[in-house]
């Protein structure tokens, strides 16, 4: 069990000592360590059991501090940073020497974001280094949206978790990189495509599932609830399954299964609410009596795209 609290001083002391700390963000909880310390980065990989070819995001609390990490920034990246930071947007920018290769898995670009959570922004403002922070779950498993989730899975390996309440967005940041100055979306997330396009015009999307390590952030199988998940027409699928051992993740409608087998993402069909709930729903389906999970795609717009992406990866 980790110690859980709101003591920024304690988190700071541990991080300055190159240890790892669970931190809240508006997207999901992160497992943080000094992004400029190889020792701390190695610790993150070890605690998460994450392969070293999957690079980490560096978090800062200001564009001025982010400047230390990247060489150049395309104009459209500046526009996006100004529009969405602090917030659920990660930018891939050409890294400076000071950024350890371990953080970027040897890639020439570093992933950077300014998270929008008061506790973590305060912590970052008190530190003189950025924080590397992948989602605070064992590699491949569902991302955590509360301190409790972090404690449940990594508590034994993490000395302290800063408790900032439930994550208000609920899905990870949108990742945008640039090729020949053109923006490309590598991961669908908390900033919608519509919002990005409003600022920089049409974008290319390159989030096709792949297990190719040279395409980081696009790990084919991820967010795994540890059992079979089938996506389709729930009513139809349910007719061929035993309702006592079947879990159901639906958008707004209830189905004829026991209450403890069902998670309705948003009875009022609100995609933001559904995003806040998606990882909680996948976690609920971890209950041992559930043998198979049935789910349905949400409307492919707004945060629905990121939710559908997570469901798809959880189903592989
Ligand atoms: O919302 C978020 O982004 C959360 C919170 C904690 O900030 N963090 C998060 O980190 O989702 P993680 O490690 O679970 O996912 C980051 C993704 C990875 O899939 C990684 O491959 C990709 O970002 N990534 C990181 N650095 C990269 C780089 N230099 N080039 C390409 N992809 C990168
Ligand atoms: Mg993750």
Coordinates of C-alpha atoms and ligand atoms in Angstrom, one line a residue:
X1 CA 0.0 0.0 0.0
X2 CA 1.3 3.4 -0.9
X3 CA 0.8 6.4 1.3
X4 CA -2.0 8.6 -0.3
X5 CA -2.5 12.3 0.4
X6 CA -2.3 15.9 -0.8
X7 CA 1.2 16.7 0.5
X8 CA 2.9 18.4 -2.3
X9 CA 6.1 18.8 -0.2
X10 CA 6.3 15.1 0.3
X11 CA 5.9 14.4 -3.4
X12 CA 8.5 17.0 -4.2
X13 CA 11.0 15.5 -1.7
X14 CA 10.6 12.1 -3.2
X15 CA 10.9 13.3 -6.8
X16 CA 14.0 15.3 -6.0
X17 CA 15.4 12.1 -4.6
X18 CA 14.8 10.4 -8.0
X19 CA 11.9 8.3 -6.7
X20 CA 8.5 7.8 -8.4
X21 CA 5.2 9.3 -7.3
X22 CA 1.6 8.9 -8.5
X23 CA 0.2 12.2 -9.7
X24 CA -3.3 13.3 -10.7
X25 CA -3.9 14.8 -14.1
X26 CA -7.2 15.7 -15.8
X27 CA -6.8 12.8 -18.2
X28 CA -5.6 9.8 -16.1
X29 CA -3.2 9.4 -13.2
X30 CA 0.5 9.4 -14.0
X31 CA 3.5 7.6 -12.6
X32 CA 5.9 10.5 -12.3
X33 CA 9.7 10.8 -12.0
X34 CA 12.4 13.3 -12.9
X35 CA 12.4 13.4 -16.8
X36 CA 16.0 14.4 -16.9
X37 CA 17.2 11.6 -14.6
X38 CA 18.0 8.2 -16.2
X39 CA 17.8 6.7 -12.7
X40 CA 14.2 7.9 -12.2
X41 CA 13.2 7.0 -15.8
X42 CA 14.5 3.5 -15.3
X43 CA 12.5 3.2 -12.1
X44 CA 9.3 4.2 -14.0
X45 CA 9.9 1.5 -16.7
X46 CA 10.6 -1.0 -13.9
X47 CA 7.5 -0.2 -11.8
X48 CA 5.2 -0.3 -14.8
X49 CA 6.9 -3.3 -16.3
X50 CA 7.0 -1.3 -19.5
X51 CA 9.3 -2.2 -22.5
X52 CA 11.9 0.4 -23.1
X53 CA 10.9 0.9 -26.7
X54 CA 7.7 2.7 -25.5
X55 CA 8.8 6.3 -24.8
X56 CA 7.4 8.6 -22.0
X57 CA 5.8 12.0 -22.0
X58 CA 7.5 14.9 -20.3
X59 CA 5.2 17.2 -18.2
X60 CA 5.9 20.9 -17.4
X61 CA 3.8 23.7 -16.0
X62 CA 4.8 26.4 -18.6
X63 CA 5.8 26.8 -22.2
X64 CA 9.0 28.6 -20.9
X65 CA 10.0 25.4 -19.1
X66 CA 9.0 23.2 -22.0
X67 CA 11.5 25.3 -24.1
X68 CA 14.4 23.6 -22.3
X69 CA 13.3 20.3 -23.9
X70 CA 12.8 21.1 -27.6
X71 CA 14.9 22.6 -30.4
X72 CA 12.3 24.1 -32.7
X73 CA 8.6 24.4 -32.7
X74 CA 6.4 24.6 -35.9
X75 CA 4.0 27.5 -36.0
X76 CA 1.0 25.2 -35.8
X77 CA 2.4 23.6 -32.7
X78 CA 2.7 27.0 -31.1
X79 CA -1.0 27.7 -32.0
X80 CA -2.1 24.4 -30.6
X81 CA 0.0 24.9 -27.4
X82 CA -1.5 28.3 -26.9
X83 CA -5.0 27.0 -27.5
X84 CA -4.9 23.9 -25.4
X85 CA -2.2 24.1 -22.7
X86 CA -2.7 23.4 -19.9
X87 CA -4.8 20.6 -21.2
X88 CA -5.0 17.1 -22.7
X89 CA -2.7 17.7 -25.6
X90 CA 0.8 16.2 -26.1
X91 CA 3.1 17.6 -28.8
X92 CA 6.0 15.7 -30.3
X93 CA 8.9 18.1 -30.9
X94 CA 12.5 17.8 -31.9
X95 CA 14.4 17.1 -28.7
X96 CA 17.4 18.9 -27.3
X97 CA 20.5 17.0 -26.0
X98 CA 19.5 17.5 -22.4
X99 CA 16.6 15.1 -22.9
X100 CA 17.8 11.5 -22.1
X101 CA 17.5 9.0 -25.0
X102 CA 15.9 6.7 -22.5
X103 CA 12.9 9.0 -22.2
X104 CA 12.3 9.1 -25.9
X105 CA 13.4 5.4 -26.6
X106 CA 16.1 6.8 -28.9
X107 CA 13.6 8.8 -31.0
X108 CA 14.6 12.3 -32.1
X109 CA 11.3 13.8 -30.9
X110 CA 10.2 14.3 -27.3
X111 CA 6.6 14.2 -26.2
X112 CA 5.6 17.2 -24.1
X113 CA 2.5 18.3 -22.3
X114 CA 1.2 20.8 -19.7
X115 CA -1.4 18.9 -17.7
X116 CA -4.5 20.8 -16.4
X117 CA -4.7 19.8 -12.7
X118 CA -4.2 22.3 -9.9
X119 CA -2.2 20.0 -7.6
X120 CA 0.1 18.8 -10.3
X121 CA 0.6 22.2 -11.7
X122 CA 1.6 23.4 -8.3
X123 CA 4.0 20.5 -7.8
X124 CA 5.5 21.2 -11.3
X125 CA 6.0 24.9 -10.5
X126 CA 8.0 23.9 -7.4
X127 CA 10.3 21.5 -9.2
X128 CA 13.2 22.6 -11.4
X129 CA 12.9 19.6 -13.7
X130 CA 10.1 18.3 -15.9
X131 CA 8.3 15.1 -14.9
X132 CA 8.2 12.0 -17.0
X133 CA 4.7 10.4 -16.5
X134 CA 3.2 7.5 -18.3
X135 CA -0.3 6.4 -17.1
X136 CA 0.1 4.8 -13.7
X137 CA -1.0 1.3 -14.6
X138 CA 1.0 -1.9 -15.2
X139 CA 2.0 -2.0 -18.9
X140 CA -1.0 -3.1 -21.1
X141 CA -3.6 -2.7 -18.5
X142 CA -6.5 -0.2 -18.1
X143 CA -5.4 3.4 -17.2
X144 CA -6.2 4.7 -13.7
X145 CA -8.5 7.7 -13.1
X146 CA -8.3 7.8 -9.3
X147 CA -5.6 7.5 -6.6
X148 CA -7.3 4.3 -5.5
X149 CA -6.8 2.8 -8.9
X150 CA -3.1 3.5 -8.8
X151 CA -2.8 2.1 -5.3
X152 CA -4.7 -1.0 -6.2
X153 CA -2.2 -1.9 -8.9
X154 CA 1.1 -0.2 -8.1
X155 CA 0.7 0.6 -4.5
X156 CA 3.4 -1.8 -3.4
X157 CA 6.0 -0.2 -5.7
X158 CA 5.1 3.5 -5.2
X159 CA 5.9 5.3 -2.0
X160 CA 3.4 8.2 -2.4
X161 CA 0.3 9.0 -4.5
X162 CA -0.9 12.6 -4.7
X163 CA -4.7 12.4 -4.5
X164 CA -6.3 14.9 -6.8
X165 CA -9.8 13.3 -7.0
X166 CA -11.2 11.7 -10.1
X167 CA -9.7 12.6 -13.4
X168 CA -12.2 14.9 -15.1
X169 CA -11.5 14.0 -18.7
X170 CA -11.0 10.3 -18.3
X171 CA -9.0 9.4 -21.5
X172 CA -5.4 10.2 -22.2
X173 CA -4.1 13.2 -24.0
X174 CA -4.3 13.6 -27.8
X175 CA -0.8 13.2 -29.3
X176 CA 0.1 15.5 -32.3
X177 CA 3.4 15.5 -34.2
X178 CA 4.5 17.2 -37.3
X179 CA 5.9 16.0 -40.6
X180 CA 7.2 18.7 -42.9
X181 CA 5.3 21.2 -40.7
X182 CA 2.0 19.4 -41.2
X183 CA 0.2 18.3 -38.1
X184 CA -0.5 14.5 -37.6
X185 CA -2.6 13.0 -34.9
X186 CA -0.9 9.9 -33.4
X187 CA -3.3 9.2 -30.6
X188 CA -6.9 10.2 -30.2
X189 CA -7.5 11.6 -26.8
X190 CA -8.9 14.3 -24.6
X191 CA -8.7 17.2 -27.2
X192 CA -11.2 16.3 -29.9
X193 CA -10.3 16.4 -33.6
X194 CA -13.0 19.0 -34.1
X195 CA -11.3 21.3 -31.6
X196 CA -7.8 20.7 -33.2
X197 CA -9.1 21.4 -36.7
X198 CA -10.8 24.6 -35.5
X199 CA -7.3 25.9 -34.6
X200 CA -5.1 24.5 -37.4
X201 CA -7.4 23.3 -40.1
X202 CA -7.6 19.7 -41.5
X203 CA -5.3 17.1 -39.9
X204 CA -3.9 13.8 -40.9
X205 CA -4.6 10.9 -38.6
X206 CA -2.2 8.1 -38.1
X207 CA -3.5 6.0 -35.2
X208 CA -3.9 2.7 -37.0
X209 CA -3.4 -0.2 -34.6
X210 CA 0.0 -1.6 -34.9
X211 CA 2.4 -3.5 -32.7
X212 CA 5.4 -2.1 -34.5
X213 CA 7.6 -0.6 -31.9
X214 CA 8.8 2.1 -34.4
X215 CA 5.3 3.4 -34.2
X216 CA 5.1 4.2 -30.5
X217 CA 1.8 5.2 -28.9
X218 CA 0.0 2.9 -31.2
X219 CA 0.4 -0.4 -29.4
X220 CA -2.1 -2.7 -31.0
X221 CA -3.4 -4.4 -27.8
X222 CA -3.7 -2.1 -24.8
X223 CA -6.1 -1.2 -22.0
X224 CA -6.7 -4.8 -21.5
X225 CA -9.3 -5.8 -18.9
X226 CA -7.8 -9.3 -18.9
X227 CA -10.6 -11.1 -20.7
X228 CA -12.3 -11.3 -24.0
X229 CA -14.1 -8.1 -25.1
X230 CA -16.5 -8.3 -28.1
X231 CA -17.8 -5.1 -29.7
X232 CA -21.0 -5.1 -31.7
X233 CA -24.8 -5.0 -31.4
X234 CA -25.1 -5.9 -27.7
X235 CA -28.7 -7.2 -27.8
X236 CA -27.7 -9.5 -30.7
X237 CA -24.5 -10.7 -29.0
X238 CA -26.2 -11.2 -25.6
X239 CA -28.7 -13.7 -27.1
X240 CA -25.7 -16.0 -27.6
X241 CA -24.2 -15.5 -24.1
X242 CA -25.0 -16.5 -20.5
X243 CA -26.2 -13.3 -18.8
X244 CA -24.8 -14.2 -15.4
X245 CA -21.2 -14.4 -16.6
X246 CA -21.4 -11.7 -19.2
X247 CA -20.4 -8.0 -18.6
X248 CA -21.9 -5.2 -20.6
X249 CA -20.5 -1.8 -21.4
X250 CA -23.2 0.2 -23.1
X251 CA -23.5 3.9 -24.1
X252 CA -27.0 4.8 -22.7
X253 CA -29.3 1.8 -22.6
X254 CA -29.5 -1.0 -19.9
X255 CA -29.7 -4.7 -20.8
X256 CA -31.1 -7.7 -19.1
X257 CA -28.1 -8.7 -17.0
X258 CA -27.5 -8.4 -13.2
X259 CA -26.6 -4.8 -12.1
X260 CA -23.1 -5.8 -11.1
X261 CA -22.5 -7.0 -14.7
X262 CA -23.5 -3.7 -16.3
X263 CA -21.9 -0.3 -16.9
X264 CA -23.9 2.4 -18.7
X265 CA -21.4 5.0 -19.8
X266 CA -23.9 7.9 -20.0
X267 CA -27.6 7.5 -19.7
X268 CA -28.0 11.0 -21.2
X269 CA -25.8 10.2 -24.1
X270 CA -23.1 12.7 -23.2
X271 CA -19.7 11.8 -24.7
X272 CA -17.7 13.7 -22.1
X273 CA -19.4 11.8 -19.3
X274 CA -18.8 8.6 -21.2
X275 CA -15.1 9.4 -21.5
X276 CA -14.9 10.0 -17.8
X277 CA -16.4 6.6 -17.2
X278 CA -14.8 4.3 -19.8
X279 CA -11.8 3.1 -17.8
X280 CA -14.0 2.8 -14.7
X281 CA -16.3 0.5 -16.8
X282 CA -13.4 -1.6 -18.0
X283 CA -12.2 -2.0 -14.4
X284 CA -15.6 -3.0 -13.2
X285 CA -15.5 -5.9 -15.7
X286 CA -12.4 -7.2 -14.0
X287 CA -14.8 -9.0 -11.5
X288 CA -13.9 -12.7 -11.5
X289 CA -17.5 -13.8 -12.2
X290 CA -17.5 -12.0 -15.5
X291 CA -16.0 -14.2 -18.3
X292 CA -16.7 -12.2 -21.4
X293 CA -17.5 -8.5 -22.0
X294 CA -19.8 -7.1 -24.6
X295 CA -19.6 -3.5 -25.7
X296 CA -20.8 -1.2 -28.4
X297 CA -19.2 1.6 -30.4
X298 CA -20.2 5.2 -29.5
X299 CA -20.9 7.9 -32.1
X300 CA -17.6 8.5 -34.0
X301 CA -17.4 12.2 -33.1
X302 CA -16.0 14.4 -30.2
X303 CA -14.6 12.2 -27.4
X304 CA -16.5 9.3 -28.9
X305 CA -13.5 8.7 -31.2
X306 CA -11.1 8.3 -28.3
X307 CA -13.5 6.0 -26.5
X308 CA -13.9 3.8 -29.5
X309 CA -10.2 3.7 -30.0
X310 CA -9.7 2.5 -26.4
X311 CA -12.5 -0.1 -26.8
X312 CA -11.0 -1.4 -30.0
X313 CA -7.5 -1.8 -28.4
X314 CA -9.1 -3.4 -25.3
X315 CA -10.8 -6.0 -27.6
X316 CA -7.6 -7.2 -29.3
Ligands
LIG1 O1 -2.8 11.9 -20.8 C1 -1.7 11.4 -20.9 O2 -1.0 11.6 -21.9 C2 -1.2 10.6 -19.7 C3 -1.0 11.6 -18.5 C4 -0.4 10.9 -17.3 O3 -0.3 12.7 -18.9 N1 0.0 9.9 -20.0 C5 0.1 8.9 -20.9 O4 1.3 8.3 -21.0 O5 -0.9 8.5 -21.4 P1 1.5 6.9 -21.6 O6 3.0 6.6 -21.5 O7 0.6 5.9 -21.1 O8 1.2 7.1 -23.1 C6 2.1 8.0 -23.9 C7 2.2 7.6 -25.3 C8 2.8 6.3 -25.4 O9 2.0 5.4 -26.2 C9 4.1 6.6 -26.2 O10 4.4 5.6 -27.1 C10 3.8 7.9 -26.8 O11 2.9 8.6 -26.0 N2 5.1 8.7 -26.9 C11 5.8 9.2 -25.9 N3 6.9 9.8 -26.3 C12 6.9 9.7 -27.6 C13 7.8 10.0 -28.7 N4 9.0 10.7 -28.4 N5 7.5 9.7 -29.9 C14 6.4 9.1 -30.2 N6 5.4 8.7 -29.3 C15 5.7 9.0 -28.0
LIG2 MG1 -0.7 4.3 -20.9

